[in-house]
Each structure stands twice: as structure tokens, then as C-alpha cells.
Amino acid sequence: MDHSDNLTTSRENRRQFLRQATLATAAAGICPLAASAAQGADEAPADLTFGLVTDVHYADADTKGTRYYRDSLPKLTAAIKEFQSQKVAFVAELGDLINAGPSKQAEREYLKTICRVFDTIDCPKHYVLGNHCVDTLTKAEFLTGCDRRPEPTYYSFDVGDYHFVILDADFLEDGTSYEPGNFQWTKTWIPKKEQEWLAQDLAKAKGRPTVVFAHQILNDENDAHGVKNAPEVRAILEASGDVVAVFQGHMHWGGLARIGGIPYCTLRAMVEGAGLENNAFAIVRLHGRKVEFTGFGKQRDWDFNEDKPGS
């Protein structure tokens, strides 16, 4: 099992490439969705760009250790501004959007405040459930607060020629859903029912380059941040032959591993560190099965397309 990380190339070269390509598309008056719809059946999929953030942990609370909860508001505002300028097709938030509050009402206020920032971007938004999302709120209460239907908590969607999967690992070993007070954050599972759905969903999307989003990490089941039955899930992803990347959060310092030919990218948490100089988010550009990952702030760039580790 190859758990290698540190796969990287030049930050500035790739960042410049991404920006020039995005601006060229915009200058031509072609949005990612329109470009994809216009291409012929035998052509490669059109480029598609989307934004990623994770572990915002917003709370109207004093700093604790390296977590600057209130600073997540200006950090997310800056990320949204960059997403707007890059004309992303959508934004995926990879879990722990809010931090635990002293009461259900406090958490509702945290959620309302941070969602007002998210609502300033004019594109679809997708929310992955993190363990902190359900510290005090139920899954339904959290998702409803994000102006999203409460069911299903895991699902898939297509944009142009690409397929995307949202996973929910907030379950106990017996398949019971996380509820406030009934779970430990180090014990997380993707139940059989969700695995069966995943296998069927990927089969239906056969041939489409596919990206998977999760909160808890799928590349190391032995880590406290890992999904405990991750090998079963990875086997499903590998069997599809179409998964080009998995993006996840939860482990705040981030990292990259390649297992079974699939890169598992863990984003750095936005909440870590004071001020905008410690912001962390990313923009991903897909060109067929090629993935370009550009980090901003403390989020480093990663090269998913190299076969050998870099420094």
C-alpha cells in the first residue's frame, strides 16, 4: 500500500497557468457548463473549475490554541472573492463549517452568520457533513440551516462531462447515524448501505471522470482522523476505474497520498492561524482525467499527475 505524499510542482507556474486558462475561457464568453454541452461526443471533456474549502470552524468564540474561530469570516470572504474572480462552476465545503457551540441556538447563529458569507457567491454550493456539524445540531438541522434539503446526506451530481460524489462518514459502526452526544470523533464509518449506493452510482456514471468529496480521511484507517472501514470504500473507488481524485478535510495540517492509482488530497483547515496570511483554500481545474490543484494562502499546491514523489 503506497501512502506516499509530498507530490508537488512549482506553485507559481501552475497558479499562473490556471488563471490564464480561466481568463481565456471567460474572454471567449464560454462558461464551463456551456463549453461542455457544446463539445462533440468524441472530444475530450471541456475544462471545469471548482473551489474547495474545509474546516472553517466558524464560531463567535475566543481563540483556542491555533484555532482562530472569528477569523474564519474574513478568510472565507477572501476565498469567495477569489472563487468569483475565477468563475468557478461550484464550491464544495468539506465539513466542519461551524464549531461546537454552548447551545443549539448558538450553533444556529454560527451557521446563519457563515452561510451569509457563502451566499454571496453566485454558484451552486455543496456541503459535506463533518463531525462538528452535528455536535449540537442534527444532520437535518445543519443541512436545513445551509438551505439544503436534509436528505439524502450523501449524493452525487454531474457538471458537464464530470461526475461528483458527496460522501457522509458520520456513522457509528452499526450504521447508526451520528446524533448530538452519541459519537466519538475518532470512530467514523461509511455503512454498507452507503457503500452499496456508491458502487451503483459509480457504475451508472461509467466513463465519466469522477471526483469524490469526504470529510474524514479515506487514505489511512489507522489514523484517528480516518474512516475505520476505508479499505472497503477504497476498493469500490478503485474498481470503478473513473475516480481521478478524492478531496477530504478533518486532518487540519493536510497532505496527499496516492493509493491504488487514486490521489487522496487532504486540505489544510481554514481555521488554523490568525489573519488572512494564514488563510487556506484551493481551486481545482479538471481537464478530462488530468487534475490541476492550486492552493492559496497556507494551502500548498499539489501535483496529482506525477508518478514519483516530489519534495
PDB file of C-alpha atoms in Angstrom:
ATOM      1  CA  MET A   1       0.000   0.000   0.000  1.00  0.00           C
ATOM      2  CA  ASP A   2       1.563   3.254  -1.119  1.00  0.00           C
ATOM      3  CA  HIS A   3       0.858   6.063   1.347  1.00  0.00           C
ATOM      4  CA  SER A   4       3.331   8.449  -0.257  1.00  0.00           C
ATOM      5  CA  ASP A   5       2.813  12.183  -0.118  1.00  0.00           C
ATOM      6  CA  ASN A   6       4.803  15.316  -0.840  1.00  0.00           C
ATOM      7  CA  LEU A   7       3.854  15.277  -4.537  1.00  0.00           C
ATOM      8  CA  THR A   8       4.345  18.838  -5.778  1.00  0.00           C
ATOM      9  CA  THR A   9       5.484  21.139  -8.576  1.00  0.00           C
ATOM     10  CA  SER A  10       6.010  24.861  -8.826  1.00  0.00           C
ATOM     11  CA  ARG A  11       3.262  26.833  -7.078  1.00  0.00           C
ATOM     12  CA  GLU A  12       3.552  29.953  -9.179  1.00  0.00           C
ATOM     13  CA  ASN A  13       3.784  28.240 -12.580  1.00  0.00           C
ATOM     14  CA  ARG A  14       0.640  26.219 -12.070  1.00  0.00           C
ATOM     15  CA  ARG A  15      -1.229  29.078 -10.435  1.00  0.00           C
ATOM     16  CA  GLN A  16      -0.409  31.291 -13.439  1.00  0.00           C
ATOM     17  CA  PHE A  17      -1.493  28.537 -15.834  1.00  0.00           C
ATOM     18  CA  LEU A  18      -4.820  28.129 -14.059  1.00  0.00           C
ATOM     19  CA  ARG A  19      -5.539  31.834 -14.064  1.00  0.00           C
ATOM     20  CA  GLN A  20      -4.594  32.354 -17.704  1.00  0.00           C
ATOM     21  CA  ALA A  21      -6.733  29.408 -18.804  1.00  0.00           C
ATOM     22  CA  THR A  22      -9.721  30.567 -16.776  1.00  0.00           C
ATOM     23  CA  LEU A  23      -9.444  34.121 -18.074  1.00  0.00           C
ATOM     24  CA  ALA A  24      -9.127  32.885 -21.657  1.00  0.00           C
ATOM     25  CA  THR A  25     -12.342  30.905 -21.269  1.00  0.00           C
ATOM     26  CA  ALA A  26     -14.128  33.905 -19.778  1.00  0.00           C
ATOM     27  CA  ALA A  27     -12.818  36.215 -22.518  1.00  0.00           C
ATOM     28  CA  ALA A  28     -14.256  33.904 -25.125  1.00  0.00           C
ATOM     29  CA  GLY A  29     -17.639  34.178 -23.454  1.00  0.00           C
ATOM     30  CA  ILE A  30     -17.795  30.466 -22.677  1.00  0.00           C
ATOM     31  CA  CYS A  31     -18.772  29.240 -19.220  1.00  0.00           C
ATOM     32  CA  PRO A  32     -17.611  25.743 -18.154  1.00  0.00           C
ATOM     33  CA  LEU A  33     -21.117  24.273 -18.424  1.00  0.00           C
ATOM     34  CA  ALA A  34     -21.819  25.761 -21.846  1.00  0.00           C
ATOM     35  CA  ALA A  35     -18.444  24.651 -23.173  1.00  0.00           C
ATOM     36  CA  SER A  36     -19.051  21.093 -22.013  1.00  0.00           C
ATOM     37  CA  ALA A  37     -22.508  20.954 -23.565  1.00  0.00           C
ATOM     38  CA  ALA A  38     -21.176  22.254 -26.872  1.00  0.00           C
ATOM     39  CA  GLN A  39     -18.419  19.684 -27.360  1.00  0.00           C
ATOM     40  CA  GLY A  40     -18.779  16.697 -29.623  1.00  0.00           C
ATOM     41  CA  ALA A  41     -19.195  13.204 -28.265  1.00  0.00           C
ATOM     42  CA  ASP A  42     -15.705  12.182 -29.438  1.00  0.00           C
ATOM     43  CA  GLU A  43     -13.891  15.184 -27.951  1.00  0.00           C
ATOM     44  CA  ALA A  44     -12.164  15.337 -24.593  1.00  0.00           C
ATOM     45  CA  PRO A  45     -14.280  16.821 -21.772  1.00  0.00           C
ATOM     46  CA  ALA A  46     -14.117  20.607 -21.529  1.00  0.00           C
ATOM     47  CA  ASP A  47     -12.181  22.142 -18.678  1.00  0.00           C
ATOM     48  CA  LEU A  48     -14.080  22.613 -15.433  1.00  0.00           C
ATOM     49  CA  THR A  49     -13.033  24.693 -12.414  1.00  0.00           C
ATOM     50  CA  PHE A  50     -14.380  24.482  -8.843  1.00  0.00           C
ATOM     51  CA  GLY A  51     -13.494  25.828  -5.404  1.00  0.00           C
ATOM     52  CA  LEU A  52     -12.698  23.956  -2.184  1.00  0.00           C
ATOM     53  CA  VAL A  53     -12.664  24.944   1.489  1.00  0.00           C
ATOM     54  CA  THR A  54     -12.663  22.847   4.626  1.00  0.00           C
ATOM     55  CA  ASP A  55     -12.734  23.066   8.405  1.00  0.00           C
ATOM     56  CA  VAL A  56     -13.848  26.679   8.595  1.00  0.00           C
ATOM     57  CA  HIS A  57     -14.959  26.036  12.206  1.00  0.00           C
ATOM     58  CA  TYR A  58     -16.625  29.426  12.434  1.00  0.00           C
ATOM     59  CA  ALA A  59     -17.795  30.388  15.928  1.00  0.00           C
ATOM     60  CA  ASP A  60     -18.264  33.635  17.785  1.00  0.00           C
ATOM     61  CA  ALA A  61     -15.721  32.367  20.300  1.00  0.00           C
ATOM     62  CA  ASP A  62     -12.282  33.251  21.600  1.00  0.00           C
ATOM     63  CA  THR A  63      -9.184  31.724  20.049  1.00  0.00           C
ATOM     64  CA  LYS A  64      -8.214  28.285  21.324  1.00  0.00           C
ATOM     65  CA  GLY A  65      -4.673  27.168  20.591  1.00  0.00           C
ATOM     66  CA  THR A  66      -4.068  27.619  16.862  1.00  0.00           C
ATOM     67  CA  ARG A  67      -7.765  27.900  16.001  1.00  0.00           C
ATOM     68  CA  TYR A  68      -8.918  31.447  15.328  1.00  0.00           C
ATOM     69  CA  TYR A  69     -12.664  30.945  15.072  1.00  0.00           C
ATOM     70  CA  ARG A  70     -13.745  34.520  14.369  1.00  0.00           C
ATOM     71  CA  ASP A  71     -11.037  34.981  11.733  1.00  0.00           C
ATOM     72  CA  SER A  72     -12.814  32.422   9.551  1.00  0.00           C
ATOM     73  CA  LEU A  73     -15.305  35.114   8.490  1.00  0.00           C
ATOM     74  CA  PRO A  74     -12.782  37.369   6.688  1.00  0.00           C
ATOM     75  CA  LYS A  75     -10.875  34.294   5.477  1.00  0.00           C
ATOM     76  CA  LEU A  76     -13.961  32.815   3.825  1.00  0.00           C
ATOM     77  CA  THR A  77     -14.864  36.235   2.407  1.00  0.00           C
ATOM     78  CA  ALA A  78     -11.441  36.388   0.730  1.00  0.00           C
ATOM     79  CA  ALA A  79     -11.833  32.844  -0.622  1.00  0.00           C
ATOM     80  CA  ILE A  80     -15.254  33.646  -2.071  1.00  0.00           C
ATOM     81  CA  LYS A  81     -13.807  36.723  -3.781  1.00  0.00           C
ATOM     82  CA  GLU A  82     -11.149  34.548  -5.434  1.00  0.00           C
ATOM     83  CA  PHE A  83     -13.732  31.949  -6.458  1.00  0.00           C
ATOM     84  CA  GLN A  84     -15.836  34.672  -8.039  1.00  0.00           C
ATOM     85  CA  SER A  85     -12.880  36.048  -9.978  1.00  0.00           C
ATOM     86  CA  GLN A  86     -12.037  32.555 -11.259  1.00  0.00           C
ATOM     87  CA  LYS A  87     -15.685  31.932 -12.241  1.00  0.00           C
ATOM     88  CA  VAL A  88     -15.838  28.533 -10.551  1.00  0.00           C
ATOM     89  CA  ALA A  89     -18.668  26.208 -11.536  1.00  0.00           C
ATOM     90  CA  PHE A  90     -19.387  25.355  -7.871  1.00  0.00           C
ATOM     91  CA  VAL A  91     -17.860  25.350  -4.392  1.00  0.00           C
ATOM     92  CA  ALA A  92     -17.530  22.259  -2.179  1.00  0.00           C
ATOM     93  CA  GLU A  93     -17.196  22.745   1.582  1.00  0.00           C
ATOM     94  CA  LEU A  94     -15.621  19.600   3.047  1.00  0.00           C
ATOM     95  CA  GLY A  95     -17.047  19.623   6.560  1.00  0.00           C
ATOM     96  CA  ASP A  96     -16.823  21.307   9.969  1.00  0.00           C
ATOM     97  CA  LEU A  97     -18.215  24.573   8.673  1.00  0.00           C
ATOM     98  CA  ILE A  98     -19.038  25.613  12.243  1.00  0.00           C
ATOM     99  CA  ASN A  99     -17.548  24.820  15.621  1.00  0.00           C
ATOM    100  CA  ALA A 100     -19.344  23.438  18.629  1.00  0.00           C
ATOM    101  CA  GLY A 101     -21.453  25.997  20.463  1.00  0.00           C
ATOM    102  CA  PRO A 102     -22.739  26.161  24.035  1.00  0.00           C
ATOM    103  CA  SER A 103     -26.299  25.578  22.823  1.00  0.00           C
ATOM    104  CA  LYS A 104     -28.357  24.632  19.789  1.00  0.00           C
ATOM    105  CA  GLN A 105     -29.371  28.271  19.354  1.00  0.00           C
ATOM    106  CA  ALA A 106     -25.730  29.411  19.428  1.00  0.00           C
ATOM    107  CA  GLU A 107     -24.799  26.937  16.712  1.00  0.00           C
ATOM    108  CA  ARG A 108     -27.754  28.046  14.601  1.00  0.00           C
ATOM    109  CA  GLU A 109     -26.442  31.610  14.851  1.00  0.00           C
ATOM    110  CA  TYR A 110     -22.929  30.486  13.863  1.00  0.00           C
ATOM    111  CA  LEU A 111     -24.395  28.690  10.858  1.00  0.00           C
ATOM    112  CA  LYS A 112     -26.565  31.635   9.858  1.00  0.00           C
ATOM    113  CA  THR A 113     -23.593  34.012  10.031  1.00  0.00           C
ATOM    114  CA  ILE A 114     -21.173  31.900   7.990  1.00  0.00           C
ATOM    115  CA  CYS A 115     -23.815  30.971   5.416  1.00  0.00           C
ATOM    116  CA  ARG A 116     -24.425  34.658   4.759  1.00  0.00           C
ATOM    117  CA  VAL A 117     -20.841  34.794   3.509  1.00  0.00           C
ATOM    118  CA  PHE A 118     -21.277  31.679   1.375  1.00  0.00           C
ATOM    119  CA  ASP A 119     -24.459  33.077  -0.106  1.00  0.00           C
ATOM    120  CA  THR A 120     -22.530  35.968  -1.653  1.00  0.00           C
ATOM    121  CA  ILE A 121     -21.203  33.691  -4.394  1.00  0.00           C
ATOM    122  CA  ASP A 122     -23.486  33.076  -7.337  1.00  0.00           C
ATOM    123  CA  CYS A 123     -22.892  29.378  -7.988  1.00  0.00           C
ATOM    124  CA  PRO A 124     -24.025  26.059  -6.511  1.00  0.00           C
ATOM    125  CA  LYS A 125     -22.626  25.116  -3.103  1.00  0.00           C
ATOM    126  CA  HIS A 126     -22.214  21.595  -1.747  1.00  0.00           C
ATOM    127  CA  TYR A 127     -21.796  20.806   1.952  1.00  0.00           C
ATOM    128  CA  VAL A 128     -20.113  17.660   3.272  1.00  0.00           C
ATOM    129  CA  LEU A 129     -21.121  16.709   6.809  1.00  0.00           C
ATOM    130  CA  GLY A 130     -18.318  16.899   9.361  1.00  0.00           C
ATOM    131  CA  ASN A 131     -18.361  15.709  12.953  1.00  0.00           C
ATOM    132  CA  HIS A 132     -18.509  19.278  14.280  1.00  0.00           C
ATOM    133  CA  CYS A 133     -21.581  19.947  12.135  1.00  0.00           C
ATOM    134  CA  VAL A 134     -23.518  17.604  14.425  1.00  0.00           C
ATOM    135  CA  ASP A 135     -22.047  18.415  17.837  1.00  0.00           C
ATOM    136  CA  THR A 136     -25.309  20.069  18.858  1.00  0.00           C
ATOM    137  CA  LEU A 137     -27.410  20.144  15.684  1.00  0.00           C
ATOM    138  CA  THR A 138     -28.810  17.064  13.973  1.00  0.00           C
ATOM    139  CA  LYS A 139     -27.815  16.386  10.374  1.00  0.00           C
ATOM    140  CA  ALA A 140     -31.220  17.592   9.213  1.00  0.00           C
ATOM    141  CA  GLU A 141     -30.961  20.790  11.255  1.00  0.00           C
ATOM    142  CA  PHE A 142     -27.484  21.541   9.927  1.00  0.00           C
ATOM    143  CA  LEU A 143     -28.331  20.912   6.273  1.00  0.00           C
ATOM    144  CA  THR A 144     -31.597  22.832   6.512  1.00  0.00           C
ATOM    145  CA  GLY A 145     -29.609  25.732   8.000  1.00  0.00           C
ATOM    146  CA  CYS A 146     -27.407  25.619   4.876  1.00  0.00           C
ATOM    147  CA  ASP A 147     -30.573  25.932   2.762  1.00  0.00           C
ATOM    148  CA  ARG A 148     -30.124  22.371   1.555  1.00  0.00           C
ATOM    149  CA  ARG A 149     -32.613  19.542   1.691  1.00  0.00           C
ATOM    150  CA  PRO A 150     -31.839  17.314   4.694  1.00  0.00           C
ATOM    151  CA  GLU A 151     -31.992  14.052   2.747  1.00  0.00           C
ATOM    152  CA  PRO A 152     -30.028  12.397   1.369  1.00  0.00           C
ATOM    153  CA  THR A 153     -26.873  13.201   3.336  1.00  0.00           C
ATOM    154  CA  TYR A 154     -24.764  11.529   0.616  1.00  0.00           C
ATOM    155  CA  TYR A 155     -25.471  12.026  -3.074  1.00  0.00           C
ATOM    156  CA  SER A 156     -23.942  12.632  -6.495  1.00  0.00           C
ATOM    157  CA  PHE A 157     -24.278  15.225  -9.226  1.00  0.00           C
ATOM    158  CA  ASP A 158     -22.963  15.884 -12.726  1.00  0.00           C
ATOM    159  CA  VAL A 159     -21.496  19.061 -14.157  1.00  0.00           C
ATOM    160  CA  GLY A 160     -20.854  18.848 -17.871  1.00  0.00           C
ATOM    161  CA  ASP A 161     -18.988  15.616 -18.550  1.00  0.00           C
ATOM    162  CA  TYR A 162     -17.807  15.173 -14.959  1.00  0.00           C
ATOM    163  CA  HIS A 163     -19.320  13.210 -12.076  1.00  0.00           C
ATOM    164  CA  PHE A 164     -19.064  14.247  -8.422  1.00  0.00           C
ATOM    165  CA  VAL A 165     -19.840  12.292  -5.254  1.00  0.00           C
ATOM    166  CA  ILE A 166     -20.545  13.649  -1.757  1.00  0.00           C
ATOM    167  CA  LEU A 167     -19.942  11.069   0.989  1.00  0.00           C
ATOM    168  CA  ASP A 168     -21.148  11.035   4.600  1.00  0.00           C
ATOM    169  CA  ALA A 169     -18.944   9.186   7.097  1.00  0.00           C
ATOM    170  CA  ASP A 170     -20.783  10.448  10.195  1.00  0.00           C
ATOM    171  CA  PHE A 171     -21.970   6.976  11.228  1.00  0.00           C
ATOM    172  CA  LEU A 172     -21.287   4.501  14.013  1.00  0.00           C
ATOM    173  CA  GLU A 173     -20.005   1.009  13.232  1.00  0.00           C
ATOM    174  CA  ASP A 174     -23.522  -0.462  13.351  1.00  0.00           C
ATOM    175  CA  GLY A 175     -24.777   2.055  10.777  1.00  0.00           C
ATOM    176  CA  THR A 176     -26.439   4.378  13.286  1.00  0.00           C
ATOM    177  CA  SER A 177     -26.198   7.986  12.183  1.00  0.00           C
ATOM    178  CA  TYR A 178     -24.239  10.468  14.281  1.00  0.00           C
ATOM    179  CA  GLU A 179     -26.518  12.462  16.556  1.00  0.00           C
ATOM    180  CA  PRO A 180     -25.547  15.029  19.199  1.00  0.00           C
ATOM    181  CA  GLY A 181     -23.976  13.175  22.123  1.00  0.00           C
ATOM    182  CA  ASN A 182     -23.906   9.654  20.656  1.00  0.00           C
ATOM    183  CA  PHE A 183     -20.491   9.548  18.952  1.00  0.00           C
ATOM    184  CA  GLN A 184     -16.730   9.917  19.345  1.00  0.00           C
ATOM    185  CA  TRP A 185     -14.996  11.831  16.534  1.00  0.00           C
ATOM    186  CA  THR A 186     -12.279   9.171  16.229  1.00  0.00           C
ATOM    187  CA  LYS A 187     -14.804   6.446  15.386  1.00  0.00           C
ATOM    188  CA  THR A 188     -16.361   7.003  11.996  1.00  0.00           C
ATOM    189  CA  TRP A 189     -17.691   4.600   9.380  1.00  0.00           C
ATOM    190  CA  ILE A 190     -19.302   4.528   5.954  1.00  0.00           C
ATOM    191  CA  PRO A 191     -22.118   1.973   6.347  1.00  0.00           C
ATOM    192  CA  LYS A 192     -22.898  -0.906   3.974  1.00  0.00           C
ATOM    193  CA  LYS A 193     -25.979   0.838   2.638  1.00  0.00           C
ATOM    194  CA  GLU A 194     -23.925   3.851   1.572  1.00  0.00           C
ATOM    195  CA  GLN A 195     -21.220   1.603   0.114  1.00  0.00           C
ATOM    196  CA  GLU A 196     -23.809  -0.240  -1.977  1.00  0.00           C
ATOM    197  CA  TRP A 197     -25.228   3.059  -3.187  1.00  0.00           C
ATOM    198  CA  LEU A 198     -21.699   4.267  -4.035  1.00  0.00           C
ATOM    199  CA  ALA A 199     -20.906   1.187  -6.126  1.00  0.00           C
ATOM    200  CA  GLN A 200     -24.206   1.516  -8.019  1.00  0.00           C
ATOM    201  CA  ASP A 201     -23.754   5.247  -8.521  1.00  0.00           C
ATOM    202  CA  LEU A 202     -20.254   4.846  -9.945  1.00  0.00           C
ATOM    203  CA  ALA A 203     -21.449   2.078 -12.243  1.00  0.00           C
ATOM    204  CA  LYS A 204     -24.141   4.372 -13.638  1.00  0.00           C
ATOM    205  CA  ALA A 205     -21.538   7.085 -14.240  1.00  0.00           C
ATOM    206  CA  LYS A 206     -19.163   4.685 -16.016  1.00  0.00           C
ATOM    207  CA  GLY A 207     -16.731   6.501 -18.291  1.00  0.00           C
ATOM    208  CA  ARG A 208     -17.111   9.931 -16.658  1.00  0.00           C
ATOM    209  CA  PRO A 209     -14.088  11.373 -14.832  1.00  0.00           C
ATOM    210  CA  THR A 210     -15.230  11.308 -11.191  1.00  0.00           C
ATOM    211  CA  VAL A 211     -14.264  13.344  -8.119  1.00  0.00           C
ATOM    212  CA  VAL A 212     -15.189  12.279  -4.565  1.00  0.00           C
ATOM    213  CA  PHE A 213     -15.632  14.613  -1.581  1.00  0.00           C
ATOM    214  CA  ALA A 214     -15.476  13.470   2.064  1.00  0.00           C
ATOM    215  CA  HIS A 215     -14.736  14.942   5.476  1.00  0.00           C
ATOM    216  CA  GLN A 216     -12.903  12.175   7.346  1.00  0.00           C
ATOM    217  CA  ILE A 217      -9.861  10.833   5.527  1.00  0.00           C
ATOM    218  CA  LEU A 218     -10.092   7.707   3.390  1.00  0.00           C
ATOM    219  CA  ASN A 219      -6.366   7.088   2.881  1.00  0.00           C
ATOM    220  CA  ASP A 220      -5.452   5.942   6.423  1.00  0.00           C
ATOM    221  CA  GLU A 221      -7.914   3.941   8.506  1.00  0.00           C
ATOM    222  CA  ASN A 222      -5.354   3.662  11.324  1.00  0.00           C
ATOM    223  CA  ASP A 223      -5.175   7.410  11.882  1.00  0.00           C
ATOM    224  CA  ALA A 224      -7.556   8.965  14.411  1.00  0.00           C
ATOM    225  CA  HIS A 225      -8.921  11.115  11.560  1.00  0.00           C
ATOM    226  CA  GLY A 226      -9.570   8.119   9.313  1.00  0.00           C
ATOM    227  CA  VAL A 227     -12.718   6.274   8.274  1.00  0.00           C
ATOM    228  CA  LYS A 228     -12.359   2.919  10.017  1.00  0.00           C
ATOM    229  CA  ASN A 229     -13.609   0.847   7.098  1.00  0.00           C
ATOM    230  CA  ALA A 230     -11.782   2.936   4.499  1.00  0.00           C
ATOM    231  CA  PRO A 231     -10.260  -0.107   2.713  1.00  0.00           C
ATOM    232  CA  GLU A 232     -13.753  -1.258   1.713  1.00  0.00           C
ATOM    233  CA  VAL A 233     -14.570   2.181   0.355  1.00  0.00           C
ATOM    234  CA  ARG A 234     -11.252   2.487  -1.481  1.00  0.00           C
ATOM    235  CA  ALA A 235     -11.883  -0.893  -3.136  1.00  0.00           C
ATOM    236  CA  ILE A 236     -15.154   0.463  -4.566  1.00  0.00           C
ATOM    237  CA  LEU A 237     -13.448   3.616  -5.836  1.00  0.00           C
ATOM    238  CA  GLU A 238     -10.609   1.653  -7.427  1.00  0.00           C
ATOM    239  CA  ALA A 239     -12.983  -0.835  -9.057  1.00  0.00           C
ATOM    240  CA  SER A 240     -14.816   1.952 -10.877  1.00  0.00           C
ATOM    241  CA  GLY A 241     -11.704   2.969 -12.792  1.00  0.00           C
ATOM    242  CA  ASP A 242     -13.058   6.504 -13.113  1.00  0.00           C
ATOM    243  CA  VAL A 243     -12.111   8.256  -9.862  1.00  0.00           C
ATOM    244  CA  VAL A 244      -9.468  10.885 -10.652  1.00  0.00           C
ATOM    245  CA  ALA A 245      -9.263  12.447  -7.163  1.00  0.00           C
ATOM    246  CA  VAL A 246     -10.622  12.311  -3.624  1.00  0.00           C
ATOM    247  CA  PHE A 247     -10.756  15.560  -1.632  1.00  0.00           C
ATOM    248  CA  GLN A 248     -11.155  15.487   2.148  1.00  0.00           C
ATOM    249  CA  GLY A 249     -10.652  17.552   5.311  1.00  0.00           C
ATOM    250  CA  HIS A 250     -10.676  16.837   9.066  1.00  0.00           C
ATOM    251  CA  MET A 251      -6.885  16.444   9.454  1.00  0.00           C
ATOM    252  CA  HIS A 252      -6.058  20.127   9.794  1.00  0.00           C
ATOM    253  CA  TRP A 253      -2.467  20.151   8.510  1.00  0.00           C
ATOM    254  CA  GLY A 254      -3.435  18.475   5.236  1.00  0.00           C
ATOM    255  CA  GLY A 255      -1.472  16.152   2.970  1.00  0.00           C
ATOM    256  CA  LEU A 256      -1.520  13.959  -0.118  1.00  0.00           C
ATOM    257  CA  ALA A 257      -1.411  10.187  -0.559  1.00  0.00           C
ATOM    258  CA  ARG A 258      -1.755   8.005  -3.638  1.00  0.00           C
ATOM    259  CA  ILE A 259      -3.331   4.582  -3.167  1.00  0.00           C
ATOM    260  CA  GLY A 260      -4.405   2.244  -5.940  1.00  0.00           C
ATOM    261  CA  GLY A 261      -3.704   4.934  -8.509  1.00  0.00           C
ATOM    262  CA  ILE A 262      -6.064   7.448  -6.842  1.00  0.00           C
ATOM    263  CA  PRO A 263      -4.770  10.654  -5.194  1.00  0.00           C
ATOM    264  CA  TYR A 264      -6.304  11.393  -1.784  1.00  0.00           C
ATOM    265  CA  CYS A 265      -5.873  15.096  -1.068  1.00  0.00           C
ATOM    266  CA  THR A 266      -6.494  16.407   2.448  1.00  0.00           C
ATOM    267  CA  LEU A 267      -6.918  20.179   2.501  1.00  0.00           C
ATOM    268  CA  ARG A 268      -5.465  22.382   5.203  1.00  0.00           C
ATOM    269  CA  ALA A 269      -8.057  23.753   7.642  1.00  0.00           C
ATOM    270  CA  MET A 270      -9.133  27.357   7.141  1.00  0.00           C
ATOM    271  CA  VAL A 271      -9.491  27.943  10.907  1.00  0.00           C
ATOM    272  CA  GLU A 272      -5.789  27.404  11.631  1.00  0.00           C
ATOM    273  CA  GLY A 273      -3.769  30.562  12.301  1.00  0.00           C
ATOM    274  CA  ALA A 274      -4.571  34.244  12.700  1.00  0.00           C
ATOM    275  CA  GLY A 275      -5.427  36.645   9.895  1.00  0.00           C
ATOM    276  CA  LEU A 276      -5.625  36.423   6.130  1.00  0.00           C
ATOM    277  CA  GLU A 277      -1.956  35.465   5.858  1.00  0.00           C
ATOM    278  CA  ASN A 278      -2.992  32.110   7.355  1.00  0.00           C
ATOM    279  CA  ASN A 279      -5.931  31.542   5.052  1.00  0.00           C
ATOM    280  CA  ALA A 280      -6.228  28.179   3.283  1.00  0.00           C
ATOM    281  CA  PHE A 281      -8.396  27.157   0.329  1.00  0.00           C
ATOM    282  CA  ALA A 282      -7.954  25.774  -3.172  1.00  0.00           C
ATOM    283  CA  ILE A 283      -9.153  25.890  -6.752  1.00  0.00           C
ATOM    284  CA  VAL A 284      -9.240  22.711  -8.830  1.00  0.00           C
ATOM    285  CA  ARG A 285      -9.253  22.608 -12.608  1.00  0.00           C
ATOM    286  CA  LEU A 286     -10.203  19.400 -14.416  1.00  0.00           C
ATOM    287  CA  HIS A 287      -9.167  18.688 -17.979  1.00  0.00           C
ATOM    288  CA  GLY A 288     -10.501  15.243 -18.718  1.00  0.00           C
ATOM    289  CA  ARG A 289      -8.702  12.953 -16.279  1.00  0.00           C
ATOM    290  CA  LYS A 290      -5.999  15.490 -15.527  1.00  0.00           C
ATOM    291  CA  VAL A 291      -6.306  17.386 -12.231  1.00  0.00           C
ATOM    292  CA  GLU A 292      -4.705  20.793 -11.594  1.00  0.00           C
ATOM    293  CA  PHE A 293      -4.742  21.759  -7.899  1.00  0.00           C
ATOM    294  CA  THR A 294      -3.849  25.326  -6.911  1.00  0.00           C
ATOM    295  CA  GLY A 295      -3.578  26.262  -3.253  1.00  0.00           C
ATOM    296  CA  PHE A 296      -3.966  29.727  -1.757  1.00  0.00           C
ATOM    297  CA  GLY A 297      -2.557  31.103   1.491  1.00  0.00           C
ATOM    298  CA  LYS A 298      -1.119  28.288   3.597  1.00  0.00           C
ATOM    299  CA  GLN A 299      -2.644  25.645   1.337  1.00  0.00           C
ATOM    300  CA  ARG A 300       0.189  24.304  -0.802  1.00  0.00           C
ATOM    301  CA  ASP A 301      -0.112  23.274  -4.425  1.00  0.00           C
ATOM    302  CA  TRP A 302      -0.147  19.565  -5.218  1.00  0.00           C
ATOM    303  CA  ASP A 303       0.677  17.767  -8.460  1.00  0.00           C
ATOM    304  CA  PHE A 304      -1.631  14.777  -8.849  1.00  0.00           C
ATOM    305  CA  ASN A 305      -0.189  13.787 -12.204  1.00  0.00           C
ATOM    306  CA  GLU A 306       3.337  12.790 -11.209  1.00  0.00           C
ATOM    307  CA  ASP A 307       4.146   9.133 -10.662  1.00  0.00           C
ATOM    308  CA  LYS A 308       7.048   9.846  -8.323  1.00  0.00           C
ATOM    309  CA  PRO A 309       7.064  11.765  -5.044  1.00  0.00           C
ATOM    310  CA  GLY A 310       8.406  15.302  -5.073  1.00  0.00           C
ATOM    311  CA  SER A 311       9.749  17.497  -2.312  1.00  0.00           C
TER     312      SER A 311
END
